[in-house]
Amino acid sequence: MGKSSVVIYNVSKQQYPPTFKIFFFLLPISLAITTFLLIFIYIYTTSRVFANPQASPFLEPATNLSLFDLIIPVSTDNEETIPFSIDNTAEDLFFDLPRTASYAKQSQWSVGLGDLFGSGGNNMNNTEIYHDTDIFLEDYKEMNKSLKIFVYPHKPDDPFANVLLPVDFDPKGHYASELYFKKALVNSHFITKDPNEADLFYMPFSIADLRHDPRIGPEGLQDFIKDYIVNISHQYPYWNRTGGADHFYVACHSIGRIAMDKAVDAKENSIQVVCSSTYFVAGYFPHKDVSMPQIWPKEQDPKKLVSSKRNQLAFFAGQVNSPVRAALLKHWRNDTEIFAHFGRLETDDGEEQLRSKFCLHVKGFEVNTARVTDAIHYGCVPVILANHYDLPFADILNWKSFSVVVHYMDIPVLKKILQGISLEEYLWLQSNVLKVRKHFKWNVPPVDYDAFYMAMYELWLRRSSVRVRLSASKEYI
Ligand SMILES: *[C@@H]1O[C@H](CO)[C@@H](O)[C@H](O)[C@H]1NC(C)=O
Ligand SMILES: *[C@@H]1O[C@H](CO)[C@@H](O)[C@H](O)[C@H]1NC(C)=O
Ligand SMILES: *[C@@H]1O[C@H](CO)[C@@H](O)[C@H](O)[C@H]1NC(C)=O
Ligand SMILES: *[C@@H]1O[C@H](CO)[C@@H](O)[C@H](O)[C@H]1NC(C)=O
Ligand SMILES: *[C@@H]1O[C@H](CO)[C@@H](O)[C@H](O)[C@H]1NC(C)=O
Ligand SMILES: *[C@@H]1O[C@H](CO)[C@@H](O)[C@H](O)[C@H]1NC(C)=O
């Protein structure tokens, strides 16, 4: 023992010749300099910031930052027109920079199949439409067999029956998803009348209907929700057991986000199944909440879904109600290949989507609109220009296999990105769009793997692993 420590001491004290010393002094320094140079060369050759100053918003003076992106329009529909000046756009657009790096990387879609099949990384190789097909199909069967939901009961003569009970017609419009879900759920085999058997508890108020109810309106929403939760937590024991963690509600209108402001437990603990799923604002938690697609119901399938000749590169139509759309307008309004129409389109936009390769979904007031599901309905590959959008069913579906995600920063090079996608890759994306179509549809009655069953599966993933049994609740909590 003692001997070996002497040996070590001797080694460390050993005298080296001067050249040897210099070598060990210079080696780390020269390595550091080389590494620095390599990094610099890499950044210089790959970054557009150096290559093309015009394309970089960062180099424009970021004066007069606007909080536009943070303001939640409380009393307007996501699609209503609000006059919007396009002069101060570039700065507004890049206000939310935190995730730029990773998103910019993700949006380098010109990388193509090489990257998809090639380099390793976080399941980058996955070319399937699901993150894990086997697990999904297996789990889905289990969910379908075992998931049980208790719906808080309300009588038809309840003064708020109109917002609490399912509608007896086929819902229409922007926020139809909310009503389709309720209609499908209450008639499904997931319902249990026995709360002891329930995995989850559904609070069946409809945010969109409350907003239109003259007794409530946008101003009265928060108090209504607060009262509703006070009521159920007094009348039933379930809310208090978990602080609402095994409860959920469904909202497609973005006002749902502030509707919970006076019911903090509901916002922080309950599962919020919402269309406006942006993780940029507080109040939406991707691991706890569910992103549901906004779907504009369509009467029937387009006739030329598969056979249609898509000879237009990209299509967009919509109001200029956000900095992102203003940037799109600024760069692409006169383009012959990217057809961007601002304002109401006189012709049938379904026809336009059928003849386009890519259909642009561009953030308006909210990250979500029905454009993503419209595109999928018409077999058009969606291009997502909505930073921080937690895409619908993103924890099940591999969005990279059927869409193109582009960061705002890349609007100036949008055409380059889309043209950089090879025909082979495009056909692959488009065939996957046709495969995921069934997940973005409401059916009456619901059909396996449609939007309803997908939402149920998402809920199942979020059910608590701790089952609280009423009879022995103290032991289980
Ligand atoms: C920024 O706002 C100030 C005050 O409103 C105005 O005087 C100035 O011209 C604005 N700058 C730019 C670049 O728009
Ligand atoms: C991706 O595919 C390559 C080549 O087939 C393989 O070497 C690599 O391990 C894979 N990476 C992952 C994360 O599966
Ligand atoms: C799900 O359950 C319904 C109702 O029991 C049944 O008709 C359907 O076949 C099930 N689907 C799957 C994939 O197990
Ligand atoms: C709460 O309960 C009271 C008393 O039964 C009722 O008047 C009120 O409408 C209920 N409010 C909600 C939001 O359910
Ligand atoms: C639930 O908790 C609230 C607030 O602590 C209390 O007023 C209410 O009585 C409780 N409900 C039940 C059913 O015990
Ligand atoms: C588009 O055309 C209009 C009118 O012809 C012109 O004023 C504008 O500068 C053009 N925009 C672009 C981006 O080329």
XYZ file of C-alpha atoms and ligand atoms in Angstrom:
561
model
C 0.000 0.000 0.000
C 2.665 2.435 1.168
C 4.902 1.408 -1.656
C 2.460 2.062 -4.415
C 1.704 5.574 -3.167
C 5.433 6.346 -3.291
C 5.460 5.220 -6.902
C 2.627 7.556 -7.793
C 4.397 10.422 -6.042
C 7.519 9.726 -8.041
C 5.676 9.706 -11.342
C 4.035 13.045 -10.730
C 7.357 14.576 -9.727
C 9.200 13.204 -12.748
C 11.183 15.754 -14.700
C 10.322 16.056 -18.409
C 12.619 17.608 -21.022
C 11.675 21.260 -21.978
C 10.370 20.393 -25.490
C 8.049 17.867 -23.956
C 6.714 20.572 -21.612
C 6.126 23.016 -24.432
C 4.367 20.348 -26.397
C 1.940 19.666 -23.554
C 1.448 23.392 -23.114
C 0.697 24.045 -26.771
C -1.410 20.968 -27.484
C -4.542 22.019 -25.578
C -4.268 25.585 -26.835
C -3.914 24.593 -30.463
C -6.768 22.099 -30.068
C -8.960 24.849 -28.625
C -8.118 27.242 -31.453
C -8.788 24.585 -34.091
C -12.113 23.687 -32.525
C -13.083 27.335 -32.364
C -12.190 27.824 -36.022
C -14.130 24.718 -37.043
C -17.199 25.882 -35.144
C -16.907 29.300 -36.699
C -16.561 27.842 -40.210
C -19.533 25.579 -39.562
C -21.724 28.461 -38.413
C -20.501 30.658 -41.232
C -21.277 28.111 -43.921
C -24.613 26.910 -42.596
C -26.227 30.051 -41.262
C -28.309 32.290 -43.440
C -27.585 35.133 -41.037
C -24.154 35.494 -42.631
C -25.003 34.317 -46.102
C -27.991 36.507 -46.782
C -28.555 39.429 -44.469
C -31.812 40.288 -46.217
C -33.297 36.991 -45.191
C -32.493 37.504 -41.556
C -34.934 39.321 -39.402
C -32.397 39.379 -36.609
C -30.353 42.002 -38.346
C -33.269 44.370 -38.699
C -33.421 46.763 -35.769
C -35.749 45.241 -33.249
C -37.451 48.455 -32.289
C -40.936 48.877 -30.902
C -41.527 45.282 -29.925
C -45.200 44.583 -29.667
C -46.820 42.153 -27.315
C -49.308 41.284 -30.005
C -48.643 37.597 -29.705
C -49.445 37.647 -26.030
C -52.757 39.434 -26.221
C -55.643 37.037 -26.142
C -58.571 38.436 -28.087
C -61.320 37.785 -25.646
C -64.472 38.570 -27.500
C -63.633 37.783 -31.099
C -63.770 34.606 -33.064
C -60.380 33.375 -34.097
C -61.277 34.152 -37.658
C -62.937 37.536 -37.302
C -61.210 40.407 -38.982
C -59.479 43.011 -36.925
C -57.695 45.690 -38.899
C -54.034 44.983 -38.637
C -51.240 47.197 -39.806
C -48.538 45.359 -41.670
C -45.878 47.986 -41.089
C -44.591 46.810 -37.750
C -44.530 43.131 -38.510
C -40.984 41.936 -38.715
C -40.266 42.950 -35.137
C -43.464 41.531 -33.694
C -42.873 38.265 -35.400
C -39.697 37.487 -33.662
C -40.732 38.422 -30.222
C -41.046 34.845 -29.158
C -37.575 33.626 -29.791
C -36.832 31.140 -27.026
C -37.261 28.034 -29.115
C -35.811 29.436 -32.293
C -32.784 27.226 -32.459
C -34.511 23.879 -32.301
C -37.390 24.979 -34.477
C -35.180 26.507 -37.081
C -33.400 23.186 -37.225
C -36.633 21.269 -37.486
C -37.749 23.444 -40.334
C -34.753 22.699 -42.514
C -36.949 20.455 -44.534
C -34.758 20.536 -47.551
C -32.736 17.897 -45.691
C -35.026 15.276 -47.107
C -35.020 11.550 -46.835
C -31.317 11.382 -46.077
C -31.856 12.780 -42.643
C -35.011 10.849 -42.044
C -33.503 7.503 -42.790
C -29.933 8.354 -41.970
C -28.529 10.150 -38.983
C -29.469 8.895 -35.563
C -30.877 11.004 -32.820
C -34.149 11.142 -31.060
C -36.061 8.581 -33.092
C -35.265 10.601 -36.203
C -35.381 7.376 -38.188
C -39.052 6.851 -37.627
C -40.837 6.934 -40.966
C -44.154 5.636 -39.698
C -47.174 7.811 -39.066
C -47.193 6.812 -35.385
C -44.347 7.232 -32.939
C -44.800 3.588 -32.108
C -47.360 1.699 -34.121
C -47.334 -1.498 -32.067
C -47.688 0.237 -28.724
C -50.427 2.470 -30.052
C -52.524 -0.348 -31.505
C -52.055 -2.507 -28.423
C -52.812 0.316 -25.987
C -55.762 1.474 -28.011
C -57.429 -1.927 -27.679
C -56.837 -1.854 -23.943
C -58.214 1.682 -23.714
C -61.260 0.726 -25.749
C -61.974 -2.142 -23.372
C -61.251 -0.569 -20.025
C -61.558 3.238 -20.002
C -64.551 4.433 -17.996
C -65.857 7.990 -17.742
C -68.360 9.430 -15.311
C -70.266 12.439 -16.654
C -71.712 14.868 -14.107
C -75.444 14.461 -14.638
C -77.685 17.385 -15.536
C -81.424 17.341 -16.072
C -83.115 18.650 -19.213
C -84.904 21.253 -17.049
C -81.609 22.623 -15.685
C -81.538 26.348 -16.538
C -78.185 25.725 -18.227
C -79.191 22.531 -19.995
C -78.307 24.249 -23.271
C -74.623 24.391 -22.349
C -74.453 21.180 -20.311
C -76.317 18.604 -22.390
C -75.248 17.309 -25.797
C -76.882 18.914 -28.837
C -79.338 16.888 -30.903
C -78.079 18.145 -34.260
C -74.837 17.809 -36.209
C -72.628 20.658 -35.027
C -71.252 23.169 -37.520
C -68.648 25.906 -37.639
C -65.253 26.573 -36.160
C -65.821 25.136 -32.711
C -67.800 22.051 -33.681
C -65.151 19.763 -32.147
C -66.330 20.700 -28.667
C -69.900 19.629 -29.356
C -69.033 16.546 -31.412
C -66.936 15.235 -28.564
C -69.731 15.548 -26.005
C -72.310 14.028 -28.332
C -70.062 11.067 -29.076
C -68.995 10.513 -25.477
C -72.402 10.440 -23.813
C -73.601 7.796 -26.266
C -70.458 5.672 -26.071
C -69.509 2.514 -24.204
C -66.995 4.528 -22.169
C -69.738 5.944 -19.976
C -70.292 4.516 -16.526
C -73.033 5.457 -14.102
C -70.890 4.165 -11.242
C -68.370 6.794 -10.146
C -66.358 4.097 -8.320
C -65.597 2.505 -11.625
C -64.625 5.756 -13.337
C -61.082 6.551 -14.426
C -62.021 10.122 -15.246
C -64.822 12.614 -14.572
C -66.205 14.805 -17.353
C -67.512 18.315 -16.696
C -69.815 18.728 -19.672
C -70.085 22.520 -19.975
C -69.500 23.871 -23.459
C -67.287 26.957 -23.543
C -68.466 27.994 -27.012
C -72.130 27.818 -25.948
C -71.492 29.694 -22.693
C -69.861 32.438 -24.670
C -72.988 32.874 -26.774
C -75.426 32.574 -23.874
C -76.697 36.087 -23.102
C -76.862 35.214 -19.386
C -73.140 34.444 -19.338
C -71.209 35.819 -22.297
C -67.437 36.219 -22.371
C -67.572 38.364 -19.210
C -69.499 35.862 -17.095
C -67.551 32.757 -18.108
C -65.025 32.752 -15.296
C -67.673 33.082 -12.597
C -69.802 30.381 -14.144
C -66.904 27.919 -14.174
C -65.941 28.825 -10.617
C -69.554 28.279 -9.459
C -69.796 25.045 -11.386
C -66.745 23.631 -9.642
C -67.880 24.863 -6.225
C -71.190 23.137 -6.919
C -69.765 19.760 -7.919
C -67.193 19.818 -5.135
C -69.983 20.305 -2.579
C -72.486 17.912 -4.085
C -70.040 15.083 -4.823
C -66.897 13.817 -3.104
C -64.843 13.292 -6.299
C -63.364 16.727 -6.929
C -61.880 17.101 -3.457
C -60.175 13.692 -3.555
C -57.731 14.763 -6.242
C -58.158 18.525 -6.474
C -59.711 17.909 -9.878
C -56.798 15.916 -11.308
C -59.052 13.132 -12.587
C -61.506 15.621 -14.100
C -61.526 16.997 -17.614
C -63.373 19.461 -19.822
C -63.325 20.102 -23.544
C -63.027 23.500 -25.228
C -62.342 24.431 -28.811
C -62.712 28.196 -28.495
C -59.535 29.893 -27.326
C -61.462 31.759 -24.646
C -61.423 28.467 -22.756
C -57.935 29.418 -21.720
C -59.012 32.356 -19.589
C -62.318 30.758 -18.609
C -60.452 28.851 -15.888
C -58.802 31.904 -14.385
C -61.086 31.921 -11.344
C -60.869 28.150 -10.987
C -57.139 27.698 -10.514
C -57.434 24.034 -9.529
C -59.206 23.277 -12.775
C -56.500 24.972 -14.789
C -53.577 23.480 -12.921
C -54.866 20.006 -12.147
C -57.654 19.046 -14.531
C -57.076 17.709 -18.017
C -57.917 20.434 -20.508
C -58.855 19.036 -23.909
C -58.455 22.098 -26.102
C -57.948 23.249 -29.688
C -55.872 26.313 -28.737
C -52.926 24.306 -27.546
C -50.031 26.707 -27.426
C -47.301 26.187 -24.904
C -46.138 29.763 -25.309
C -48.768 31.063 -22.920
C -49.259 29.962 -19.353
C -52.219 27.730 -18.649
C -51.597 24.935 -21.152
C -49.437 22.003 -20.081
C -48.622 19.564 -22.905
C -48.039 16.546 -20.659
C -51.277 17.093 -18.735
C -53.568 18.666 -21.309
C -54.722 17.316 -24.652
C -54.424 19.025 -28.019
C -57.596 18.417 -29.999
C -57.908 19.256 -33.701
C -60.120 22.129 -34.801
C -62.274 20.607 -37.509
C -64.633 22.375 -39.860
C -67.160 19.604 -40.565
C -67.328 18.572 -44.212
C -70.380 16.998 -45.813
C -68.495 14.491 -47.931
C -65.138 13.388 -49.228
C -63.741 15.240 -52.255
C -64.196 13.252 -55.473
C -60.679 13.632 -56.858
C -58.821 13.135 -53.604
C -56.184 10.754 -54.948
C -56.287 11.475 -58.665
C -56.224 15.264 -58.557
C -53.296 16.919 -60.333
C -51.497 19.135 -57.860
C -49.737 21.659 -60.060
C -49.713 24.584 -57.626
C -46.875 24.623 -55.109
C -48.707 26.090 -52.127
C -52.001 27.641 -51.117
C -53.149 29.970 -48.387
C -56.292 32.034 -47.908
C -57.215 34.068 -44.878
C -57.394 37.435 -43.192
C -54.243 39.315 -42.339
C -54.846 39.340 -38.602
C -51.423 38.527 -37.230
C -47.781 39.449 -37.713
C -47.069 36.018 -39.154
C -49.703 36.383 -41.850
C -48.496 39.915 -42.531
C -44.998 38.558 -43.093
C -46.399 35.974 -45.481
C -48.230 38.733 -47.328
C -45.130 40.872 -47.469
C -43.012 38.141 -49.030
C -45.372 36.085 -51.141
C -48.400 38.078 -52.173
C -47.405 38.340 -55.840
C -45.829 34.930 -56.180
C -46.945 32.687 -59.004
C -46.162 29.396 -57.284
C -47.254 30.157 -53.740
C -50.854 31.254 -54.092
C -51.513 33.385 -51.038
C -54.879 35.064 -51.011
C -55.592 37.575 -48.281
C -59.212 38.071 -47.378
C -62.229 36.021 -48.300
C -61.723 33.802 -51.345
C -64.481 34.016 -53.951
C -63.756 30.637 -55.494
C -64.080 27.285 -53.722
C -61.046 26.877 -51.502
C -61.494 23.097 -51.567
C -60.686 23.152 -55.289
C -57.596 25.234 -54.571
C -56.455 22.762 -51.937
C -57.053 19.841 -54.281
C -54.782 21.362 -56.893
C -52.025 22.373 -54.428
C -49.122 20.279 -53.199
C -48.846 22.130 -49.904
C -51.481 23.991 -47.903
C -50.285 26.621 -45.499
C -51.577 26.834 -41.969
C -50.478 30.229 -40.705
C -51.021 31.423 -37.151
C -53.771 34.036 -36.896
C -54.981 35.161 -33.494
C -54.343 31.653 -32.269
C -51.932 28.895 -33.210
C -54.886 26.777 -34.305
C -57.393 27.089 -37.104
C -59.317 24.489 -39.074
C -56.800 24.856 -41.940
C -54.649 21.947 -40.798
C -57.535 19.508 -40.882
C -58.900 21.133 -44.057
C -55.590 20.453 -45.770
C -55.608 16.851 -44.559
C -59.215 16.466 -45.709
C -58.209 17.522 -49.231
C -55.076 15.353 -49.248
C -52.857 18.441 -49.282
C -49.646 18.288 -47.215
C -50.023 20.815 -44.381
C -47.267 23.340 -43.789
C -47.373 24.490 -40.184
C -46.382 28.099 -39.614
C -47.419 28.401 -35.987
C -44.567 28.427 -33.502
C -45.307 26.803 -30.160
C -48.361 24.949 -31.473
C -48.641 21.644 -29.645
C -50.004 19.860 -32.698
C -53.147 17.707 -32.297
C -52.429 14.170 -31.078
C -48.709 14.919 -31.342
C -47.880 12.364 -28.670
C -49.331 9.624 -30.870
C -48.811 10.843 -34.425
C -45.425 11.456 -36.006
C -46.176 14.835 -37.594
C -42.866 14.781 -39.454
C -44.228 11.985 -41.602
C -47.136 13.976 -43.028
C -46.472 17.683 -42.570
C -43.778 20.326 -42.886
C -43.112 22.514 -39.864
C -41.617 25.906 -40.676
C -40.444 28.550 -38.239
C -41.619 32.163 -38.733
C -38.024 33.089 -39.310
C -38.024 31.047 -42.495
C -40.951 32.797 -44.192
C -38.547 34.585 -46.563
C -37.164 31.216 -47.697
C -40.466 29.353 -47.646
C -40.418 28.668 -51.374
C -36.879 27.344 -51.198
C -37.870 24.974 -48.391
C -40.908 23.652 -50.249
C -39.107 23.355 -53.573
C -36.292 21.555 -51.771
C -38.612 18.678 -50.984
C -38.021 16.042 -53.645
C -40.886 14.462 -55.538
C -40.139 11.149 -53.841
C -40.326 12.735 -50.421
C -43.448 14.666 -51.333
C -45.256 11.524 -52.462
C -44.282 9.892 -49.192
C -45.638 12.830 -47.156
C -48.815 12.936 -49.186
C -49.505 9.217 -48.917
C -49.153 9.608 -45.155
C -51.626 12.497 -45.176
C -54.146 10.071 -46.655
C -53.298 7.563 -43.923
C -53.850 9.982 -41.026
C -57.043 11.456 -42.507
C -59.289 9.214 -40.454
C -57.876 10.642 -37.218
C -59.036 14.156 -38.065
C -62.715 13.448 -38.653
C -65.810 13.408 -36.507
C -68.369 10.722 -37.240
C -71.882 10.237 -35.899
C -71.789 7.665 -34.431
C -68.000 7.652 -33.893
C -65.824 5.215 -35.861
C -62.688 3.500 -34.533
C -59.557 5.722 -34.690
C -61.501 8.871 -35.578
C -61.062 12.204 -33.773
C -63.289 11.027 -30.925
C -61.424 7.783 -30.278
C -58.087 9.592 -30.588
C -59.182 12.098 -27.947
C -60.297 9.194 -25.732
C -56.923 7.568 -26.200
C -55.188 10.803 -25.199
C -57.342 10.923 -22.067
C -56.487 7.325 -21.322
C -52.780 8.172 -21.511
C -53.408 10.867 -18.905
C -55.599 8.930 -16.512
C -54.132 8.788 -13.101
C -52.231 5.647 -12.293
C -53.549 5.977 -8.739
C -57.089 4.709 -8.566
C -59.065 6.288 -5.779
C -61.675 3.928 -4.401
C -64.587 5.619 -2.778
C -65.110 3.012 -0.058
C -61.504 3.162 1.062
C -60.538 6.574 -0.146
C -58.305 7.336 2.851
C -56.084 4.355 2.123
C -55.731 5.131 -1.533
C -55.014 8.837 -1.498
C -41.108 53.545 -32.149
O -42.074 54.223 -31.379
C -41.760 55.606 -31.157
C -42.817 56.170 -30.203
O -44.082 55.664 -30.490
C -41.738 56.330 -32.511
O -41.419 57.694 -32.316
C -40.682 55.696 -33.396
O -40.707 56.289 -34.676
C -40.945 54.178 -33.527
N -39.862 53.559 -34.247
C -40.039 52.767 -35.281
C -38.809 52.215 -35.899
O -41.163 52.447 -35.695
C -31.033 5.111 -37.639
O -30.674 4.343 -38.763
C -29.263 4.142 -38.889
C -29.007 3.436 -40.208
O -29.953 2.447 -40.465
C -28.764 3.361 -37.680
O -27.382 3.164 -37.778
C -29.080 4.147 -36.421
O -28.710 3.417 -35.283
C -30.561 4.464 -36.336
N -30.780 5.366 -35.224
C -31.775 5.185 -34.338
C -31.890 6.207 -33.255
O -32.541 4.248 -34.388
C -63.883 -0.570 -29.600
O -65.090 -0.811 -28.916
C -66.242 -0.814 -29.734
C -67.455 -0.979 -28.835
O -67.302 -2.068 -27.978
C -66.134 -1.917 -30.759
O -67.241 -1.868 -31.633
C -64.857 -1.740 -31.566
O -64.677 -2.800 -32.462
C -63.648 -1.634 -30.650
N -62.464 -1.349 -31.446
C -61.283 -1.936 -31.279
C -60.200 -1.570 -32.209
O -61.071 -2.742 -30.397
C -74.715 26.125 -8.626
O -75.747 25.727 -7.756
C -76.743 26.736 -7.539
C -77.682 26.222 -6.480
O -78.179 24.968 -6.821
C -77.442 27.045 -8.853
O -78.397 28.063 -8.669
C -76.419 27.501 -9.862
O -77.026 27.692 -11.121
C -75.289 26.491 -9.984
N -74.264 27.065 -10.830
C -73.639 26.364 -11.751
C -72.637 27.117 -12.568
O -73.808 25.177 -11.943
C -64.713 19.942 -0.639
O -63.869 20.987 -0.169
C -64.551 22.224 0.027
C -63.508 23.283 0.340
O -62.568 22.771 1.205
C -65.596 22.062 1.098
O -66.290 23.287 1.300
C -66.580 20.995 0.646
O -67.544 20.758 1.643
C -65.849 19.699 0.317
N -66.789 18.769 -0.279
C -67.170 17.648 0.274
C -68.122 16.828 -0.491
O -66.756 17.293 1.352
C -46.658 43.077 -55.204
O -47.321 43.900 -56.130
C -47.662 45.161 -55.609
C -48.526 45.890 -56.633
O -48.302 45.424 -57.907
C -46.379 45.918 -55.279
O -46.697 47.182 -54.759
C -45.588 45.129 -54.255
O -44.368 45.734 -53.970
C -45.333 43.711 -54.718
N -44.785 42.940 -53.598
C -43.794 42.076 -53.704
C -43.369 41.368 -52.454
O -43.250 41.832 -54.751
